[in-house]
mmCIF file of C-alpha atoms in Angstrom:
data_model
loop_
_atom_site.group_PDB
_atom_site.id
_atom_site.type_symbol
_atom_site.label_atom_id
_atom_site.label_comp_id
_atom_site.label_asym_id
_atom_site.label_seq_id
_atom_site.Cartn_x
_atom_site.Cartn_y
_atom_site.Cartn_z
ATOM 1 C CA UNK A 776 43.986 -69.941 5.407
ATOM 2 C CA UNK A 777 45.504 -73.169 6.900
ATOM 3 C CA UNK A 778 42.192 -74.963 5.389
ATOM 4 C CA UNK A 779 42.713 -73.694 1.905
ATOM 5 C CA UNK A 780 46.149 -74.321 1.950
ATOM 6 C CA UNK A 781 45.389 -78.272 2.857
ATOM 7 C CA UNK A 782 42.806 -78.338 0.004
ATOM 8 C CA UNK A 783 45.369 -76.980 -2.608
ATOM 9 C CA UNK A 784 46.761 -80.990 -3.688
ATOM 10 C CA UNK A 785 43.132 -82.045 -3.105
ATOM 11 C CA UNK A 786 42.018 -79.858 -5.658
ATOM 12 C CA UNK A 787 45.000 -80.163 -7.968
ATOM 13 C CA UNK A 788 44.074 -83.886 -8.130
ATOM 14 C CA UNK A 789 41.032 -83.259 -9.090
ATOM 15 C CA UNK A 790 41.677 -80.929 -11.660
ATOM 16 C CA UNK A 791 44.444 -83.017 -13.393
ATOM 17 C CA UNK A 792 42.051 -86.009 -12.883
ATOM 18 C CA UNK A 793 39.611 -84.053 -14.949
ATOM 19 C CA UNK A 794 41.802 -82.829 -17.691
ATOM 20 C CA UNK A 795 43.005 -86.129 -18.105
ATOM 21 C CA UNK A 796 39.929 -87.480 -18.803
ATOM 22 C CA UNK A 797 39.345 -84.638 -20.982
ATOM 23 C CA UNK A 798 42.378 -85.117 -22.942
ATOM 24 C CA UNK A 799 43.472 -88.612 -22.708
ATOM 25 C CA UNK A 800 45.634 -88.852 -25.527
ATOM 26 C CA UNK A 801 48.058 -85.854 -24.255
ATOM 27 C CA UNK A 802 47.812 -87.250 -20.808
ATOM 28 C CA UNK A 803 48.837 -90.418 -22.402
ATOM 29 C CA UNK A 804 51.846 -88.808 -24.158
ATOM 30 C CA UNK A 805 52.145 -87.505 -20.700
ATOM 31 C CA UNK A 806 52.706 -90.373 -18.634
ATOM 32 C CA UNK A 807 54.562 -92.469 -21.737
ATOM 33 C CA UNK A 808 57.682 -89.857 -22.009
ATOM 34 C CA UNK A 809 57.913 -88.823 -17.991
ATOM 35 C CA UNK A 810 56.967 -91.470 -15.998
ATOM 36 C CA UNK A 811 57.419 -94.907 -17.910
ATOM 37 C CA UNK A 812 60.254 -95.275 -15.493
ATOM 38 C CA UNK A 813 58.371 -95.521 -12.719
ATOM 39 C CA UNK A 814 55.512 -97.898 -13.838
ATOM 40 C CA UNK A 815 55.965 -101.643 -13.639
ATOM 41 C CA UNK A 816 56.247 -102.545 -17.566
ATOM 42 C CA UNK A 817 56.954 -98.875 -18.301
ATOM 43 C CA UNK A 818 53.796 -98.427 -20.214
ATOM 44 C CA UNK A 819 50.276 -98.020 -19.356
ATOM 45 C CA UNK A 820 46.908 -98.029 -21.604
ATOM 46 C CA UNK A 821 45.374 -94.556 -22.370
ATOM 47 C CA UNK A 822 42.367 -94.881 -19.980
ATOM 48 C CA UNK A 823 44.829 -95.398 -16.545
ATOM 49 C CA UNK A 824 46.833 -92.378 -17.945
ATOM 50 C CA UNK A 825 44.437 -89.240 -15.977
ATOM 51 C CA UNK A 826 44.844 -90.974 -12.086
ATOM 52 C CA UNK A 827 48.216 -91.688 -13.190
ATOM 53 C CA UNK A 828 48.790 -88.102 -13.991
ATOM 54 C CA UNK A 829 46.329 -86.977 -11.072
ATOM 55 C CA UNK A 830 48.003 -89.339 -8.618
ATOM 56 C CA UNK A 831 51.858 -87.603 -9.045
ATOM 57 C CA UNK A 832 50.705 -84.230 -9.369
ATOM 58 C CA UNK A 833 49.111 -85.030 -5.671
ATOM 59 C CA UNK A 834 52.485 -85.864 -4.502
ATOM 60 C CA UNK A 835 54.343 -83.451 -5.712
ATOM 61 C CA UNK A 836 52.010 -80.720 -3.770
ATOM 62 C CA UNK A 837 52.066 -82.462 -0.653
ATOM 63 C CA UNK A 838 55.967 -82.318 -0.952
ATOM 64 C CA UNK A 839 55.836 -78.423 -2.099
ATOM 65 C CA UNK A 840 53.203 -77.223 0.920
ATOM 66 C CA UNK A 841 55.615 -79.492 3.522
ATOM 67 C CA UNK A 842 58.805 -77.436 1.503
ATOM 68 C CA UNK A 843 56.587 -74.703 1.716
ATOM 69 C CA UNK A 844 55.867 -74.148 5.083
ATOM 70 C CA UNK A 845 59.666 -75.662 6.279
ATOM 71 C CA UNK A 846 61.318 -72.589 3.831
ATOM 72 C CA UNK A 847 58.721 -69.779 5.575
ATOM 73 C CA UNK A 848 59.926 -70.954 9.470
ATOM 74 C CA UNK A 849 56.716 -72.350 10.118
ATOM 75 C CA UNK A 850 55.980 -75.467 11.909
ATOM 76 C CA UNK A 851 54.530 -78.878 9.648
ATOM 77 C CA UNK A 852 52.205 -80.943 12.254
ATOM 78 C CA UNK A 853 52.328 -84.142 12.619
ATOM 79 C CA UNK A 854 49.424 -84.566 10.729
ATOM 80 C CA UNK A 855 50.754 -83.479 7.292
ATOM 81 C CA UNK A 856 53.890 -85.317 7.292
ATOM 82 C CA UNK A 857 51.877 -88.468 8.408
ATOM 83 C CA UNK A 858 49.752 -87.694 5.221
ATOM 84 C CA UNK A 859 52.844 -87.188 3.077
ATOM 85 C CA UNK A 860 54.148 -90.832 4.073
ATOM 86 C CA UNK A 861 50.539 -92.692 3.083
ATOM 87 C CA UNK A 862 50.552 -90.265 0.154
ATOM 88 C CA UNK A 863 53.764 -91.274 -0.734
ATOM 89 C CA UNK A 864 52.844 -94.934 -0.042
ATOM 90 C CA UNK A 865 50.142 -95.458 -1.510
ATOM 91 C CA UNK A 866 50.872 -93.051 -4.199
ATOM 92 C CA UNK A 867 54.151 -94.877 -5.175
ATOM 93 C CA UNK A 868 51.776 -98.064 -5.314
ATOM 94 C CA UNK A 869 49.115 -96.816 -7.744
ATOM 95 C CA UNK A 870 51.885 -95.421 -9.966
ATOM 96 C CA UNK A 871 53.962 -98.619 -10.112
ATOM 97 C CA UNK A 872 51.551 -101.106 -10.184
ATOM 98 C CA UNK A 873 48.958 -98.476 -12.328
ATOM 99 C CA UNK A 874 46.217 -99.525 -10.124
ATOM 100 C CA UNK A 875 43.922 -96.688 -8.876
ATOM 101 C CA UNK A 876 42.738 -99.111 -5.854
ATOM 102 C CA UNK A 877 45.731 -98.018 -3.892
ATOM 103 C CA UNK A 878 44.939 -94.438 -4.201
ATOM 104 C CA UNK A 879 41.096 -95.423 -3.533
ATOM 105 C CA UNK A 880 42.285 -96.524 -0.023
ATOM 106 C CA UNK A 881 44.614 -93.542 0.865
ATOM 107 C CA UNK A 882 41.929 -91.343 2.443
ATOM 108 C CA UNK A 883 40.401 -93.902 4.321
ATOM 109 C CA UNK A 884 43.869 -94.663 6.094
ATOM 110 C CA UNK A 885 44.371 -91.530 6.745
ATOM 111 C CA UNK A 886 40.708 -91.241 8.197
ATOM 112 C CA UNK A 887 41.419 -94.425 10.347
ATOM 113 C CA UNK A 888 44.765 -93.467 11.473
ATOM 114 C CA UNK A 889 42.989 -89.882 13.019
ATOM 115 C CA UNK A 890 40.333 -92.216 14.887
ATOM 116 C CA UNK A 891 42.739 -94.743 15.608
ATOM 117 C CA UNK A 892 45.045 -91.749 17.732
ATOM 118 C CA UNK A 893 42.153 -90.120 18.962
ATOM 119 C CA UNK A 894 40.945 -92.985 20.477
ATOM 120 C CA UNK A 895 43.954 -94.405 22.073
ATOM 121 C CA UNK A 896 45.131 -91.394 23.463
ATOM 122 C CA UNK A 897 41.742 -90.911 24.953
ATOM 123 C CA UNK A 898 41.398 -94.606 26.260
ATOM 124 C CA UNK A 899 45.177 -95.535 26.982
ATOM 125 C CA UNK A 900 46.771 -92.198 27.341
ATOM 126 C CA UNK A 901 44.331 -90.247 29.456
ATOM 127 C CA UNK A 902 45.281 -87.252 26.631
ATOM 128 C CA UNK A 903 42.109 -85.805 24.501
ATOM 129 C CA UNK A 904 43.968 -84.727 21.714
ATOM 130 C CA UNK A 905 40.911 -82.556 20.115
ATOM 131 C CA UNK A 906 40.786 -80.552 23.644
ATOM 132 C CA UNK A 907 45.146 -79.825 22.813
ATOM 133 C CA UNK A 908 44.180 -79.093 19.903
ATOM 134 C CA UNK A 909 41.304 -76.421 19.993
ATOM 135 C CA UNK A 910 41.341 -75.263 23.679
ATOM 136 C CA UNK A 911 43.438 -72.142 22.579
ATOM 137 C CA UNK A 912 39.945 -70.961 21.418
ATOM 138 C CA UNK A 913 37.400 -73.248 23.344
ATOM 139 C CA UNK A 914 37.059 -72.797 26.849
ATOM 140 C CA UNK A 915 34.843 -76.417 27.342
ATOM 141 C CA UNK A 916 33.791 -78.003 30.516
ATOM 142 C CA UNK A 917 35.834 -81.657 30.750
ATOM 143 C CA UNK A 918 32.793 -83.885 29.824
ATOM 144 C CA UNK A 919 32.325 -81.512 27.016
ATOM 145 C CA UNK A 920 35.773 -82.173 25.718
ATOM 146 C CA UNK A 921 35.109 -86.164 25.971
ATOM 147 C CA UNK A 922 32.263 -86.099 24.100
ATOM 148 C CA UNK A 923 33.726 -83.815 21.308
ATOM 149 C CA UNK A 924 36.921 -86.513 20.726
ATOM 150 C CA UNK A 925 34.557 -89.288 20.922
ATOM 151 C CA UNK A 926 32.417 -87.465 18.156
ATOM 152 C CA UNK A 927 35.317 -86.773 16.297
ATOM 153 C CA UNK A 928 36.537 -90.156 16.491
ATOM 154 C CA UNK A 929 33.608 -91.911 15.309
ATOM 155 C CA UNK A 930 33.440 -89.342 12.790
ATOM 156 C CA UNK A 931 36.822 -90.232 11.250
ATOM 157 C CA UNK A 932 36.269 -93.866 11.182
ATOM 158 C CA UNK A 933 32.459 -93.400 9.689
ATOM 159 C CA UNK A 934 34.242 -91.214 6.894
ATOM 160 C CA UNK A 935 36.679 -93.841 6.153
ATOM 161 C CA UNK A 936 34.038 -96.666 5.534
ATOM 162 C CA UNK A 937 31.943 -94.481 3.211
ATOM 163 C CA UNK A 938 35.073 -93.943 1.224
ATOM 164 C CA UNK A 939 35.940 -97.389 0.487
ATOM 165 C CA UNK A 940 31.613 -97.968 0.476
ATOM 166 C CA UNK A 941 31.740 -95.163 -2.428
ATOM 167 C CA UNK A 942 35.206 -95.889 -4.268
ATOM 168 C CA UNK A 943 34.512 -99.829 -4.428
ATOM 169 C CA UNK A 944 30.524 -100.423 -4.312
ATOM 170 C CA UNK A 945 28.791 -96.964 -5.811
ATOM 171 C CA UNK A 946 31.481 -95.922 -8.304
ATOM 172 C CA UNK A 947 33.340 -99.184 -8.389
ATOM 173 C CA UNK A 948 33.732 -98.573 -11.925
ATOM 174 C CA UNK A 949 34.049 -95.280 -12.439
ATOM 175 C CA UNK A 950 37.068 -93.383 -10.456
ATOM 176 C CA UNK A 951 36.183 -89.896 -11.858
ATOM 177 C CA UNK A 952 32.962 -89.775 -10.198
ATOM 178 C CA UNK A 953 35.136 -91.410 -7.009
ATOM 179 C CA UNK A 954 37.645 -87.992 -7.597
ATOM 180 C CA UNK A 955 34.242 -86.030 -7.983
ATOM 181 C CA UNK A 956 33.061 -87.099 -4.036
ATOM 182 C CA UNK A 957 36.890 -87.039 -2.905
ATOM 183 C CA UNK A 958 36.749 -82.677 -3.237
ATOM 184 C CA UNK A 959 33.157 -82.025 -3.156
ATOM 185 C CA UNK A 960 31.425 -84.892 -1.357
ATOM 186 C CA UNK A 961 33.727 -85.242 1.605
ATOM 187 C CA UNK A 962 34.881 -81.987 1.794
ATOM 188 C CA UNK A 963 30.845 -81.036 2.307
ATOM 189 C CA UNK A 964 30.184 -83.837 4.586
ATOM 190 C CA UNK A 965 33.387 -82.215 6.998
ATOM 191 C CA UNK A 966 31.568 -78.683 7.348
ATOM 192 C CA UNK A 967 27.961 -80.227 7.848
ATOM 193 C CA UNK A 968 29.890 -82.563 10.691
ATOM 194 C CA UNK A 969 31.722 -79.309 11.958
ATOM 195 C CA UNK A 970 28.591 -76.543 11.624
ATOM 196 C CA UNK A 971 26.624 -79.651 13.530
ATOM 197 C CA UNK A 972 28.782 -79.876 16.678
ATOM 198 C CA UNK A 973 29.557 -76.242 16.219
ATOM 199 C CA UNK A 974 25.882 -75.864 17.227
ATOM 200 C CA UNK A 975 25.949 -78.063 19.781
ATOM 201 C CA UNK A 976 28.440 -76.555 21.832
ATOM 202 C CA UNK A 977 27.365 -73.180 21.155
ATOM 203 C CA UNK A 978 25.712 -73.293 24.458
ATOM 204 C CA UNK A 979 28.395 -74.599 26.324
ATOM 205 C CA UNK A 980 30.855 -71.773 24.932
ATOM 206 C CA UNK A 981 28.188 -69.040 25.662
ATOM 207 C CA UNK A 982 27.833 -70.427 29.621
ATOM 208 C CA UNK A 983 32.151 -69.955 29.900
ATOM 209 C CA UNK A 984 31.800 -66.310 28.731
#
């Protein structure tokens, strides 16, 4: 449920992307009479308009699952509030500026600020942060848990390099196929990487039962 829930702007972005693209001319009219205000110049040619669109329809959702979970009593993790501020960041950049580069480079932050934690509380803090996180349903021996945050870690900082490799090198100029690999091609490459180490502690979970 919790997945789903934290694929909702994801996909929202990539369906307002699309329809933008689709449509360009309404998603110019769009942009021209609701957001000119917020764009450097206060007008934008008809081809930025869909990322533009795509780009503060992303923010918005973020906002409504944080108000989301605050108005139900339920907890927001660090993580998602940490993703709200890049989104908003680097959000607020690509709309002002109307410059899809920013927005290229949000996911990869994101990615590197994960690795970033999980290695420094690993190295510096003596805390494996993937072991708090999943030992409510992993009973792992200590070396196990090592290996998994070092996994994870390179994981997260292998993810964000292929983003900026695919945004600026294979689709360097074409952001819908970019918005095409942001939902389907990373979101893939996450449950290959989790079925993978799923398998490989299979055998480690089956010993602690």
């Amino acid at each position: 449920m919790k997945f789903l829930l934290d694929l909702i702007p994801v996909i929202l972005f990539f369906t307002i992307f699309k329809w933008g693209e689709g449509h360009q001319n309404a998603a110019h009219s769009l942009v021209d009479q609701y957001m000119s205000g917020l764009i450097a110049g206060g007008a934008v040619q008809p081809a930025q308009s869909p990322i533009l669109l795509a780009t503060i329809a992303l923010c918005v959702a973020t906002m409504l699952q944080i108000a989301y979970l605050l108005a139900r009593g339920k907890k927001v993790d660090g993580l998602l509030w940490v993703s709200a501020l890049i989104m908003a960041l680097f959000g607020g950049l690509t709309i002002y500026f109307h410059n899809d580069d920013f927005i290229k480079w949000k996911p990869t932050i994101l990615y590197w600020f994960l690795a970033l934690s999980l290695l420094v509380g690993q190295l510096f803090f003596k805390k494996n942060l993937m072991r708090k996180a999943l030992e409510a349903q992993l009973k792992l021996p200590e070396e196990i848990w090592t290996k998994v945050s070092y996994a994870w870690t390179a994981f997260f900082f292998s993810l964000g390099f292929l983003n900026l490799f695919v945004a600026f090198v294979v689709f360097k100029s074409d952001t819908g196929a970019w918005v095409s690999f942001k939902l389907f091609g990373i979101t893939a490459i996450f449950f290959i990487f989790v079925i993978g180490q799923t398998l490989f502690l299979s055998k480690y979970i089956k010993d602690e039962s």
